[in-house]
Coordinates of C-alpha atoms in Angstrom, one line a residue:
M1 CA -4.6 15.1 -13.8
G2 CA -5.7 18.5 -16.4
K3 CA -8.6 19.0 -18.1
Q4 CA -8.4 18.6 -21.6
K5 CA -11.4 20.1 -24.5
R6 CA -14.5 17.8 -24.4
Q7 CA -14.3 16.3 -28.4
K8 CA -17.3 14.6 -29.9
N9 CA -17.0 11.2 -30.6
K10 CA -19.5 9.8 -33.9
P11 CA -18.5 6.3 -35.3
H12 CA -16.4 6.9 -38.7
K13 CA -18.9 7.6 -41.4
K14 CA -17.3 5.2 -43.7
N15 CA -15.8 2.5 -40.6
P16 CA -17.8 -1.0 -42.3
T17 CA -18.1 -2.2 -39.4
G18 CA -19.8 0.7 -37.7
L19 CA -18.3 -0.1 -34.3
L20 CA -16.6 3.3 -32.7
S21 CA -13.0 3.3 -32.8
V22 CA -10.0 2.1 -31.2
K23 CA -9.3 6.1 -30.5
D24 CA -13.1 6.7 -29.1
F25 CA -12.2 3.7 -26.5
E26 CA -9.4 5.4 -24.8
T27 CA -10.2 8.9 -24.4
E28 CA -11.4 9.7 -21.0
E29 CA -13.6 12.2 -22.8
I30 CA -16.8 9.2 -23.1
D31 CA -19.3 11.1 -21.9
D32 CA -20.7 12.4 -25.3
I33 CA -21.0 8.7 -26.6
T34 CA -24.3 7.7 -25.8
N35 CA -25.1 3.8 -24.8
D36 CA -27.0 3.3 -27.4
D37 CA -24.1 3.9 -28.9
Q38 CA -21.7 2.0 -27.3
E39 CA -23.7 -1.4 -26.7
S40 CA -24.4 -1.2 -30.9
A41 CA -21.4 -1.0 -30.8
L42 CA -19.7 -3.5 -27.5
R43 CA -23.2 -6.2 -29.0
R44 CA -20.7 -5.8 -32.9
V45 CA -18.0 -7.3 -31.5
Y46 CA -18.9 -9.2 -29.2
E47 CA -20.8 -10.8 -31.6
E48 CA -17.2 -10.3 -33.8
I49 CA -15.4 -12.2 -31.1
Q50 CA -18.5 -15.0 -31.9
S51 CA -17.2 -15.2 -35.2
V52 CA -16.1 -18.8 -36.8
N53 CA -13.9 -16.4 -39.8
I54 CA -10.5 -15.1 -37.4
E55 CA -10.0 -12.6 -38.2
E56 CA -13.0 -11.3 -37.5
K57 CA -12.4 -13.7 -34.4
L58 CA -8.7 -11.0 -33.3
S59 CA -10.7 -8.2 -34.7
G60 CA -12.7 -8.4 -32.0
L61 CA -10.5 -8.6 -28.9
Q62 CA -8.9 -6.3 -30.0
T63 CA -11.0 -3.8 -29.7
I64 CA -11.8 -5.1 -25.9
E65 CA -8.5 -4.6 -25.4
S66 CA -8.9 -0.9 -26.0
M67 CA -12.3 -0.9 -24.6
S68 CA -10.8 -1.7 -22.0
Y69 CA -7.9 1.1 -21.8
N70 CA -10.9 3.8 -20.4
S71 CA -12.0 2.3 -16.6
T72 CA -15.2 2.3 -17.1
L73 CA -16.2 0.7 -20.3
A74 CA -14.1 -2.0 -18.3
V75 CA -16.7 -2.5 -15.6
Q76 CA -19.4 -2.7 -17.6
I77 CA -18.4 -5.2 -20.5
T78 CA -17.0 -7.2 -17.4
K79 CA -20.8 -7.0 -16.0
N80 CA -21.8 -7.9 -20.0
G81 CA -20.6 -11.5 -19.3
I82 CA -17.3 -11.0 -21.0
A83 CA -15.7 -14.0 -19.3
K84 CA -17.7 -16.7 -20.3
I85 CA -17.3 -15.3 -24.0
I86 CA -13.4 -15.1 -24.4
G87 CA -13.4 -17.4 -21.4
P88 CA -13.0 -21.2 -23.1
L89 CA -10.9 -18.9 -26.1
L90 CA -7.8 -19.3 -23.1
V91 CA -8.1 -23.2 -24.5
D92 CA -8.3 -22.0 -28.5
K93 CA -6.1 -24.2 -30.6
N94 CA -4.7 -21.2 -32.7
I95 CA -1.9 -19.5 -31.1
L96 CA -3.0 -16.2 -31.8
I97 CA -6.5 -16.6 -30.7
R98 CA -5.2 -17.7 -27.0
T99 CA -2.5 -14.5 -27.1
S100 CA -5.3 -12.2 -28.4
S101 CA -7.9 -13.0 -25.6
A102 CA -5.7 -13.5 -22.6
S103 CA -3.7 -9.8 -23.2
A104 CA -8.1 -9.4 -23.2
L105 CA -8.4 -10.3 -20.2
R106 CA -5.4 -9.3 -18.5
Y107 CA -6.5 -5.8 -19.9
L108 CA -9.8 -5.8 -18.3
A109 CA -8.6 -6.8 -15.0
D110 CA -6.4 -4.5 -14.8
N111 CA -7.1 -1.6 -15.7
G112 CA -11.8 -2.3 -14.1
K113 CA -9.9 -3.2 -10.9
M114 CA -11.9 -5.0 -8.3
E115 CA -14.5 -4.3 -9.7
A116 CA -13.9 -6.4 -12.6
H117 CA -12.2 -8.8 -10.7
T118 CA -15.4 -9.4 -9.1
N119 CA -17.6 -10.3 -12.2
L120 CA -14.2 -12.3 -14.2
L121 CA -14.1 -14.6 -11.3
N122 CA -18.1 -14.4 -11.1
D123 CA -18.4 -16.2 -14.3
D124 CA -15.4 -19.1 -13.9
I125 CA -13.0 -17.5 -15.5
M126 CA -10.5 -19.3 -13.3
T127 CA -11.5 -23.3 -15.1
P128 CA -10.4 -22.3 -18.4
L129 CA -7.1 -20.2 -16.8
C130 CA -6.2 -22.8 -15.4
T131 CA -6.9 -24.7 -18.3
L132 CA -4.9 -23.7 -20.4
L133 CA -1.5 -23.4 -17.8
K134 CA -2.7 -27.8 -17.7
Q135 CA -3.3 -27.8 -21.6
Y136 CA -0.7 -25.3 -23.1
Y137 CA 2.0 -25.4 -21.0
I138 CA 2.8 -28.7 -18.3
D139 CA 5.7 -29.6 -20.4
W140 CA 6.2 -26.2 -23.1
Q141 CA 10.0 -24.5 -23.3
P142 CA 10.1 -21.3 -25.8
K143 CA 12.6 -24.2 -28.1
D144 CA 10.0 -26.5 -29.2
H145 CA 8.7 -24.5 -31.5
N146 CA 10.1 -23.9 -35.4
E147 CA 8.8 -21.1 -36.5
K148 CA 10.0 -18.6 -34.3
N149 CA 7.0 -15.9 -34.3
K150 CA 4.6 -18.6 -33.2
A151 CA 7.1 -18.8 -30.2
I152 CA 6.6 -15.0 -29.3
D153 CA 3.0 -15.9 -30.3
E154 CA 3.5 -19.3 -27.4
K155 CA 5.5 -17.4 -25.3
E156 CA 3.4 -13.3 -25.6
A157 CA 0.1 -15.8 -24.4
F158 CA 2.0 -17.0 -21.7
I159 CA 3.2 -13.9 -20.1
Q160 CA -0.7 -12.4 -20.2
A161 CA -2.1 -15.2 -19.3
V162 CA 0.3 -15.0 -16.2
T163 CA -0.1 -12.2 -15.9
L164 CA -3.9 -11.6 -15.3
L165 CA -3.6 -14.1 -13.2
W166 CA -1.0 -12.3 -10.6
T167 CA -4.1 -9.3 -11.0
L168 CA -6.8 -11.6 -10.0
C169 CA -4.4 -13.9 -6.9
D170 CA -3.1 -10.4 -5.4
H171 CA -6.4 -8.8 -4.6
N172 CA -8.9 -12.1 -4.4
E173 CA -8.5 -15.4 -2.3
F174 CA -11.8 -17.5 -3.8
A175 CA -8.9 -17.0 -7.6
V176 CA -5.8 -18.7 -4.9
K177 CA -8.3 -21.3 -3.8
C178 CA -8.2 -22.3 -7.3
C179 CA -5.3 -22.8 -8.0
N180 CA -4.5 -24.6 -4.7
E181 CA -6.5 -27.2 -6.3
N182 CA -5.6 -27.3 -10.2
D183 CA -2.0 -27.5 -8.5
I184 CA -0.8 -24.3 -10.3
V185 CA 2.1 -23.2 -8.4
S186 CA 4.3 -26.4 -9.2
I187 CA 3.1 -26.1 -13.0
L188 CA 5.0 -22.6 -12.6
T189 CA 8.4 -23.6 -10.8
K190 CA 9.5 -24.8 -13.6
F191 CA 10.1 -21.4 -15.1
F192 CA 12.5 -20.2 -12.3
D193 CA 15.2 -21.6 -15.3
I194 CA 16.4 -18.1 -17.0
T195 CA 18.9 -20.3 -18.9
I196 CA 15.4 -22.1 -21.2
Y197 CA 12.1 -19.7 -20.1
G198 CA 15.0 -16.1 -19.7
I199 CA 14.6 -12.8 -16.9
E200 CA 10.8 -12.1 -18.9
I201 CA 9.3 -15.1 -18.0
A202 CA 11.3 -15.4 -14.3
T203 CA 10.4 -12.4 -13.0
I204 CA 6.4 -12.7 -14.4
I205 CA 5.8 -16.1 -12.5
T206 CA 7.8 -15.2 -10.0
Q207 CA 6.1 -11.8 -9.0
C208 CA 3.1 -14.6 -9.2
L209 CA 4.1 -16.8 -7.0
L210 CA 4.4 -14.4 -4.5
S211 CA 0.8 -12.9 -4.6
L212 CA 0.3 -16.5 -4.6
S213 CA 1.6 -17.6 -1.5
E214 CA 1.3 -14.6 1.5
D215 CA -0.7 -16.4 4.1
N216 CA -1.1 -19.6 2.0
I217 CA 0.5 -22.9 3.2
N218 CA -0.7 -25.3 0.9
A219 CA 1.9 -22.6 -2.1
I220 CA 4.3 -22.4 0.3
K221 CA 5.1 -26.3 1.1
K222 CA 5.0 -26.0 -2.9
L223 CA 7.9 -23.8 -2.8
K224 CA 10.2 -25.6 -0.4
N225 CA 10.9 -27.7 -2.9
S226 CA 12.0 -24.4 -5.5
E227 CA 13.5 -22.7 -2.5
D228 CA 17.5 -24.7 -3.5
T229 CA 16.8 -23.0 -6.6
L230 CA 15.6 -19.7 -5.2
N231 CA 18.4 -19.0 -3.6
Q232 CA 21.5 -19.8 -6.3
L233 CA 19.0 -17.6 -8.0
L234 CA 19.6 -14.7 -5.3
N235 CA 23.4 -15.4 -5.7
T236 CA 23.9 -15.5 -9.8
E237 CA 25.5 -12.6 -11.7
I238 CA 22.7 -12.2 -15.3
N239 CA 23.9 -10.8 -18.3
N240 CA 22.1 -10.6 -20.9
A241 CA 20.0 -8.5 -19.3
S242 CA 19.7 -4.2 -18.1
V243 CA 19.6 -3.6 -15.1
S244 CA 16.0 -2.7 -14.3
E245 CA 15.4 -6.6 -15.3
V246 CA 18.2 -7.5 -13.1
A247 CA 16.1 -5.5 -10.6
C248 CA 13.0 -6.5 -11.0
F249 CA 13.7 -10.3 -10.9
K250 CA 16.1 -9.7 -8.1
T251 CA 13.7 -8.0 -6.0
A252 CA 10.2 -11.1 -6.8
I253 CA 13.0 -13.2 -5.2
S254 CA 14.2 -11.9 -2.3
G255 CA 10.7 -11.5 -1.6
L256 CA 9.3 -15.7 -2.7
L257 CA 12.3 -16.3 -0.3
I258 CA 11.0 -14.0 3.3
N259 CA 7.2 -15.2 2.8
L260 CA 9.0 -19.1 3.1
T261 CA 10.9 -18.4 5.8
N262 CA 8.1 -16.9 7.5
Y263 CA 7.1 -20.1 7.9
E264 CA 10.6 -21.3 8.9
E265 CA 10.7 -22.2 12.9
N266 CA 14.4 -21.3 13.1
T267 CA 14.7 -18.4 10.4
S268 CA 17.9 -18.5 8.7
M269 CA 19.4 -14.7 9.1
N270 CA 21.9 -15.7 6.4
I271 CA 19.1 -15.1 4.0
I272 CA 17.4 -12.6 5.2
C273 CA 20.3 -10.9 5.5
K274 CA 21.4 -11.6 1.3
V275 CA 17.5 -10.4 0.6
I276 CA 18.4 -7.3 2.6
N277 CA 22.0 -6.8 0.7
V278 CA 19.8 -7.4 -2.5
L279 CA 16.7 -4.5 -1.6
S280 CA 19.5 -2.6 -0.4
D281 CA 21.3 -2.8 -4.2
T282 CA 17.5 -2.0 -5.6
L283 CA 17.0 0.6 -3.2
S284 CA 20.1 1.8 -4.1
I285 CA 19.4 2.7 -8.1
D286 CA 19.1 6.5 -8.4
C287 CA 15.7 7.6 -8.8
K288 CA 17.0 11.4 -9.6
Q289 CA 19.4 10.4 -11.7
L290 CA 16.1 8.0 -14.0
L291 CA 13.3 10.9 -13.7
S292 CA 16.1 13.1 -15.3
N293 CA 16.9 11.1 -17.7
L294 CA 12.9 10.8 -18.6
I295 CA 12.1 13.8 -18.5
S296 CA 15.1 13.6 -21.5
I297 CA 12.6 11.1 -22.7
L298 CA 9.5 12.3 -23.2
P299 CA 7.4 14.6 -25.4
Y300 CA 6.1 18.2 -25.9
E301 CA 3.8 16.8 -27.9
K302 CA 1.9 13.7 -27.4
N303 CA 1.7 12.6 -31.1
A304 CA 6.0 12.9 -30.5
F305 CA 6.5 9.1 -28.2
S306 CA 8.8 7.1 -30.7
S307 CA 7.8 3.3 -29.4
N308 CA 12.1 3.2 -28.3
A309 CA 11.3 6.6 -26.3
K310 CA 8.6 4.8 -24.9
K311 CA 10.7 1.0 -24.3
K312 CA 12.9 3.6 -22.6
V313 CA 10.0 5.0 -20.7
Q314 CA 9.1 1.2 -19.6
D315 CA 12.3 0.6 -18.5
N316 CA 13.1 3.1 -15.8
R317 CA 9.8 2.3 -14.8
R318 CA 10.1 -0.8 -14.0
I319 CA 12.7 0.4 -12.1
F320 CA 10.6 2.4 -9.7
G321 CA 8.3 -0.1 -9.3
A322 CA 11.2 -2.9 -8.0
Q323 CA 12.4 0.7 -5.8
Q324 CA 8.7 0.1 -4.1
Q325 CA 8.1 -3.3 -4.4
A326 CA 12.1 -3.5 -2.2
L327 CA 10.3 -1.1 0.7
E328 CA 7.4 -3.4 0.7
I329 CA 9.5 -5.9 1.5
L330 CA 11.8 -4.3 4.1
A331 CA 8.5 -2.9 5.9
N332 CA 7.2 -6.4 6.6
L333 CA 10.7 -7.6 7.3
C334 CA 10.4 -4.7 10.5
S335 CA 6.5 -5.3 11.2
E336 CA 5.9 -8.6 13.7
D337 CA 1.0 -9.4 12.9
Q338 CA 0.4 -9.0 17.0
E339 CA -3.5 -10.3 17.2
N340 CA -4.4 -8.8 19.7
E341 CA -6.5 -10.9 22.0
N342 CA -9.9 -9.1 24.2
E343 CA -11.6 -11.0 26.4
S344 CA -13.4 -8.7 27.8
D345 CA -16.7 -7.8 26.6
L346 CA -18.1 -4.1 25.4
E347 CA -21.7 -4.5 26.4
N348 CA -21.6 -5.8 29.7
S349 CA -18.3 -3.6 31.5
D350 CA -18.2 -1.7 34.3
Y351 CA -17.2 0.9 34.8
E352 CA -16.8 0.6 38.9
I353 CA -13.4 -1.3 39.3
E354 CA -12.7 -2.1 42.8
N355 CA -8.8 -1.6 44.2
I356 CA -8.3 1.2 42.1
D357 CA -5.5 2.9 44.1
D358 CA -3.5 -0.1 42.9
V359 CA -3.5 0.8 39.4
C360 CA -0.4 2.2 38.2
M361 CA -1.1 5.0 35.5
D362 CA 1.7 5.2 33.9
D363 CA 1.1 1.4 32.1
K364 CA -0.1 0.7 29.0
L365 CA -2.1 -2.5 28.5
Y366 CA -1.8 -2.6 24.9
K367 CA 2.1 -2.2 24.1
T368 CA 4.0 -4.7 22.3
M369 CA 7.4 -4.7 21.7
F370 CA 9.0 -6.4 18.1
S371 CA 13.0 -6.1 17.9
L372 CA 14.9 -6.9 14.6
P373 CA 17.0 -9.3 15.6
L374 CA 21.1 -8.5 15.8
E375 CA 22.8 -9.9 12.3
V376 CA 19.7 -8.0 11.0
V377 CA 19.7 -4.4 12.5
E378 CA 23.9 -4.9 11.6
I379 CA 23.1 -5.7 7.9
F380 CA 20.4 -2.4 8.1
N381 CA 23.6 -0.8 9.1
I382 CA 26.1 -1.8 6.9
C383 CA 24.6 -1.4 3.6
N384 CA 22.9 2.5 4.7
I385 CA 19.0 0.8 5.0
I386 CA 17.9 4.2 6.4
S387 CA 19.5 6.4 4.0
K388 CA 18.2 5.0 1.7
V389 CA 14.2 5.1 2.6
W390 CA 14.6 7.9 3.5
D391 CA 15.7 9.8 0.0
K392 CA 12.8 7.5 -1.8
T393 CA 10.6 10.0 -0.2
R394 CA 11.2 13.0 -1.5
I395 CA 12.5 12.6 -5.3
M396 CA 11.1 14.9 -7.0
N397 CA 12.1 18.6 -7.1
T398 CA 8.5 22.0 -7.8
D399 CA 10.1 22.1 -11.5
T400 CA 9.9 18.1 -12.5
I401 CA 6.4 18.0 -11.8
E402 CA 5.7 20.8 -13.8
I403 CA 7.7 19.1 -16.7
L404 CA 5.6 15.9 -15.9
E405 CA 2.1 17.5 -15.7
Q406 CA 3.4 18.5 -19.9
N407 CA 1.8 15.5 -21.3
V408 CA 0.2 12.0 -19.7
E409 CA 3.5 9.6 -20.3
G410 CA 4.9 12.4 -17.7
K411 CA 1.2 12.2 -15.2
D412 CA 1.5 8.1 -15.1
I413 CA 5.0 9.2 -14.2
L414 CA 4.2 11.0 -11.3
K415 CA 1.6 9.2 -9.6
Q416 CA 4.2 6.2 -9.3
I417 CA 6.3 8.3 -7.9
H418 CA 3.7 9.5 -5.4
T419 CA 3.2 6.0 -4.8
L420 CA 6.9 5.1 -4.1
N421 CA 7.1 8.5 -1.8
C422 CA 3.6 7.0 0.0
T423 CA 5.3 3.0 0.9
A424 CA 8.7 5.2 1.4
Y425 CA 7.6 6.6 5.5
L426 CA 5.1 3.4 6.0
C427 CA 8.7 1.7 5.8
L428 CA 10.6 4.2 7.3
N429 CA 7.7 4.5 10.4
N430 CA 8.0 0.6 10.7
L431 CA 11.8 1.5 10.8
I432 CA 11.1 3.6 13.1
S433 CA 9.2 2.0 15.4
C434 CA 11.5 -1.5 15.4
L435 CA 14.9 -0.3 15.5
E436 CA 16.9 1.9 18.9
I437 CA 18.0 5.2 18.9
D438 CA 21.5 4.7 17.1
A439 CA 20.5 1.8 14.8
L440 CA 18.3 5.4 13.4
G441 CA 21.6 7.8 14.1
G442 CA 21.2 9.5 17.1
I443 CA 18.6 11.7 17.8
E444 CA 19.2 14.6 16.1
N445 CA 19.1 12.6 13.1
I446 CA 15.1 11.0 14.0
Y447 CA 14.1 14.7 15.2
R448 CA 15.6 16.5 11.4
M449 CA 13.7 13.8 10.4
W450 CA 10.3 14.6 12.6
T451 CA 10.6 17.9 11.5
E452 CA 11.7 17.5 7.2
I453 CA 8.5 15.5 7.2
G454 CA 6.5 17.4 9.2
T455 CA 7.5 20.3 6.1
I456 CA 5.4 18.2 3.9
V457 CA 2.3 17.2 6.2
F458 CA 1.7 20.8 7.4
K459 CA 3.3 22.9 5.5
D460 CA 3.4 21.6 1.3
T461 CA 0.5 18.4 1.4
S462 CA -2.9 19.0 0.2
A463 CA -5.9 18.2 2.5
N464 CA -6.8 15.8 -0.2
D465 CA -3.9 13.9 -0.5
I466 CA -4.7 10.5 1.9
E467 CA -1.9 8.2 0.9
L468 CA 0.1 10.4 2.3
L469 CA -1.2 12.2 4.3
E470 CA -1.5 9.2 5.9
S471 CA 2.2 7.6 5.7
A472 CA 3.7 10.9 6.7
T473 CA 2.5 11.0 9.7
A474 CA 2.3 8.1 10.1
A475 CA 6.4 8.0 10.2
M476 CA 6.2 11.5 12.0
R477 CA 4.2 9.9 15.1
A478 CA 6.3 7.6 15.2
A479 CA 9.7 9.4 14.8
I480 CA 8.3 11.4 18.2
Q481 CA 7.0 8.5 20.0
K482 CA 11.0 7.7 19.9
L483 CA 11.7 10.4 20.5
S484 CA 9.1 10.4 23.5
E485 CA 10.4 6.9 25.2
E486 CA 13.6 8.5 25.2
K487 CA 12.9 11.5 27.3
V488 CA 14.7 13.3 25.4
N489 CA 14.5 17.6 25.9
I490 CA 14.9 18.5 22.1
F491 CA 12.4 22.1 21.1
N492 CA 12.7 23.8 23.9
C493 CA 12.9 27.1 20.9
L494 CA 8.9 25.4 20.6
T495 CA 5.9 27.6 20.4
L496 CA 2.4 28.0 20.0
A497 CA 2.9 29.6 17.0
D498 CA 4.7 26.3 15.8
V499 CA 2.6 23.8 17.9
Q500 CA -0.8 25.7 15.5
P501 CA 0.1 23.8 12.0
M502 CA -0.8 20.6 13.9
L503 CA -4.2 21.7 15.3
N504 CA -5.3 23.5 12.0
R505 CA -4.2 20.7 10.4
E506 CA -6.7 17.7 12.6
R507 CA -9.5 20.3 12.5
Q508 CA -9.0 20.1 8.6
C509 CA -8.6 16.2 8.4
L510 CA -11.9 14.0 7.5
N511 CA -10.0 10.7 7.5
A512 CA -9.6 9.1 10.9
N513 CA -6.1 7.0 10.2
I514 CA -4.6 10.4 9.6
Q515 CA -7.1 12.3 12.8
V516 CA -5.5 9.4 15.2
N517 CA -1.2 9.8 14.0
L518 CA -2.6 13.1 14.6
I519 CA -3.4 12.9 17.8
R520 CA -0.9 10.7 18.6
I521 CA 1.8 12.9 17.4
L522 CA 0.3 15.9 20.1
G523 CA -0.4 13.8 23.4
N524 CA 3.5 12.5 22.3
L525 CA 4.9 16.0 21.7
A526 CA 2.9 16.6 24.6
L527 CA 4.8 13.6 26.9
I528 CA 8.1 15.1 25.7
L529 CA 7.1 19.2 27.0
R530 CA 6.5 17.5 30.1
N531 CA 11.2 17.0 30.1
N532 CA 10.7 20.9 30.3
D533 CA 9.8 22.5 33.5
T534 CA 9.5 25.9 32.0
S535 CA 6.6 28.7 31.9
E536 CA 6.2 28.5 27.7
A537 CA 5.7 24.3 27.9
R538 CA 3.8 24.2 30.1
E539 CA 1.1 26.8 28.2
I540 CA 1.5 24.7 25.0
I541 CA 0.6 21.5 27.4
K542 CA -2.7 23.3 28.3
H543 CA -3.7 24.4 24.5
I544 CA -2.1 21.0 23.2
S545 CA -4.6 19.3 26.4
I546 CA -7.7 22.3 25.9
F547 CA -7.5 21.1 22.3
L548 CA -8.0 17.2 22.7
L549 CA -10.8 17.5 24.6
D550 CA -12.9 19.8 22.5
A551 CA -12.1 17.9 19.9
C552 CA -12.9 14.2 21.4
I553 CA -16.3 15.5 22.4
L554 CA -17.3 16.4 18.1
E555 CA -16.0 13.7 17.1
S556 CA -18.9 10.9 16.1
K557 CA -16.4 7.9 15.4
V558 CA -15.8 6.0 18.7
W559 CA -12.6 4.4 18.7
V560 CA -11.3 7.6 17.6
M561 CA -13.0 9.0 20.6
A562 CA -10.7 6.5 22.9
E563 CA -6.8 7.2 21.3
F564 CA -8.3 11.1 21.5
L565 CA -8.5 10.3 25.7
D566 CA -5.6 7.2 26.0
T567 CA -4.1 10.0 24.7
I568 CA -4.9 12.7 27.3
I569 CA -4.1 9.2 30.1
D570 CA -1.0 9.5 29.0
I571 CA -0.6 12.5 29.2
Y572 CA -1.5 13.0 32.9
A573 CA -0.2 9.4 34.0
E574 CA 3.0 11.0 36.1
D575 CA 2.0 12.7 39.0
N576 CA 4.1 15.8 38.3
S577 CA 0.5 16.7 36.3
D578 CA -1.5 16.8 38.9
Q579 CA -1.4 20.8 39.5
L580 CA -1.8 21.1 35.1
A581 CA -4.8 18.8 35.1
N582 CA -6.7 20.9 38.0
E583 CA -5.6 24.4 36.0
I584 CA -7.6 22.9 32.6
K585 CA -10.3 21.2 35.0
L586 CA -9.6 18.0 33.8
L587 CA -11.6 15.8 35.1
E588 CA -14.7 17.5 35.1
K589 CA -14.7 17.5 31.7
L590 CA -13.5 13.6 31.4
Q591 CA -16.9 12.8 34.2
T592 CA -18.7 15.0 30.9
L593 CA -17.6 12.9 28.3
I594 CA -18.1 10.2 30.0
P595 CA -21.6 9.2 29.3
C596 CA -21.0 10.4 25.5
F597 CA -18.3 7.3 25.2
K598 CA -20.3 4.7 27.1
N599 CA -23.1 5.0 24.6
K600 CA -21.6 5.6 21.3
I601 CA -19.8 2.0 22.8
R602 CA -23.0 0.8 23.2
Q603 CA -24.2 1.7 19.2
Q604 CA -20.9 1.3 17.4
K605 CA -19.6 -1.6 19.8
K606 CA -20.7 -4.0 16.2
T607 CA -18.8 -2.4 13.9
L608 CA -15.5 -1.7 15.7
G609 CA -13.9 -4.6 13.9
D610 CA -10.1 -4.2 14.3
N611 CA -10.8 -1.2 16.6
I612 CA -12.4 -2.5 19.0
A613 CA -8.9 -3.2 20.9
I614 CA -8.5 0.4 22.0
V615 CA -12.1 1.1 22.9
S616 CA -11.8 -1.4 25.2
T617 CA -8.6 -0.5 27.6
V618 CA -10.0 3.0 27.2
N619 CA -13.1 1.7 28.7
M620 CA -11.8 -0.3 31.4
N621 CA -8.8 2.2 32.7
I622 CA -10.7 6.1 32.4
M623 CA -12.2 5.8 36.0
K624 CA -9.6 3.9 36.8
F625 CA -7.5 6.7 35.7
I626 CA -10.4 9.4 36.5
R627 CA -10.8 8.1 40.8
Y628 CA -6.9 7.6 41.1
K629 CA -6.2 11.7 40.3
E630 CA -9.8 12.4 42.3
K631 CA -7.6 11.2 45.4
R632 CA -4.0 13.2 44.5
M633 CA -6.2 16.0 44.0
R634 CA -8.1 16.7 46.9
N635 CA -4.3 17.8 48.6
L636 CA -4.2 20.1 46.0

């Protein structure tokens, strides 16, 4: 975000309340407001909220909401125990108080992120929030209100409360536990009826239930009673709703159905295929056209942004959100949780292992294959899913970016598109990993994707863009892994100069996940080049190998060190690599690395977490590999 001129924010002399203005709290340049000003203003707002006067109470709640747009203030307000002050107002008899209370808390949670969520939950916000839903909404219907305005206010209060619940459940298991104890799922499922409650409410509760049902068997059992309703909604043609509303609603329903099928022994392929069709429809909406529409709407000056234009922008941005969710659902469809039970004790493991001659160095200890059912592969092909996911990895050109950077709304859109791009790469990673070559469009198409992503990673992306680099290198890694498995011969024209950007990016990289992706990309590249029996290919393999060994020596994290070593073992596992191993003095260098590796295991074994598998694998295999190679290389 571009820097703006610093503005000194002072309370207006004629401000009768003595409070800082809404503008003071919304600006990002809040540094010039003293702590005393903030604390004094907050105290007065808290007093307003606790006033017996309804207008003062509403004024205080609206000020809190305005303050929450500054994330630092949002966290500070939640630290001050705001949940204990506003929480009881969630069940106030006055509908306007309930609405404003739910709205203020919702924006505090949205803008304060994880720290705000924790603060709110520690101050027991779940008790009044669950009480609100049970007390006012078990039998509520919009048509119950004779007064139109009261019906609108009640609807708004419900939407804000459920959005708050959704945010908390999406990030905190304690919130989910409270919902289970209060049977919130049973309250929310009745709102699936779009003929009574409308598509906006149905979408919000579906999104909330989607978060609530993640790895939650209690919620899944309750939702099973609504499975037929969800299926019908997926097939229903919805009139009197915008494209964005339908896309958001049906995509969310799709996610909820997938959550349900994950707990079924015999997964219904019919449901899965219907879901993929819906996700395909969502991804078919042309992002470039949406961006073109947005550019024509967005103002060049901040004050020129009309409410009508703002509504259109929100409508278009909802579609980007639906597409991101569609990509996440597809990615989950193409993955399988692998709980690798590792029974080895790192501390007691011994490098001296018998019968090393019997070890087949080609085998990988951990190599899990996950393949999709044929019906899913077919529907992917029919819906052209690979192409649609690929399109979402690159949406904007330089001109579009320059235009969007001119105002705050445009910058928000840029952030959203960036997240969409990253999600697409992660989805592509999973698709490439679990689909066969033909389903991915053949070797040439995979190679094309690999080279185009390479341009993004090694030329166009800043080293500071961790999110994009991590997701894009994951897709690159999956693509070259697939090419390596096919033993293709496609890098005939590769030179050392072509490889150098990959080595440079690895040197620059401070993020371990990106680093490991790059290590594996280099390893698989070497494996493919091994099929090219040319002096040029051998020189590149040697160059990559020496780079990996030298980088491994300097590595501080033992699990990343294990990735380096495992990659080296892969490259030199075949017997026809003996001469090359001899030329780079591979065994001598590995022998030098072993004491350092073992020492780091002792130091870091308690902090390895999920990375224990790779460390244990290399720990068991490295000496087997060295001894096996030593025996063979004696004969050279």
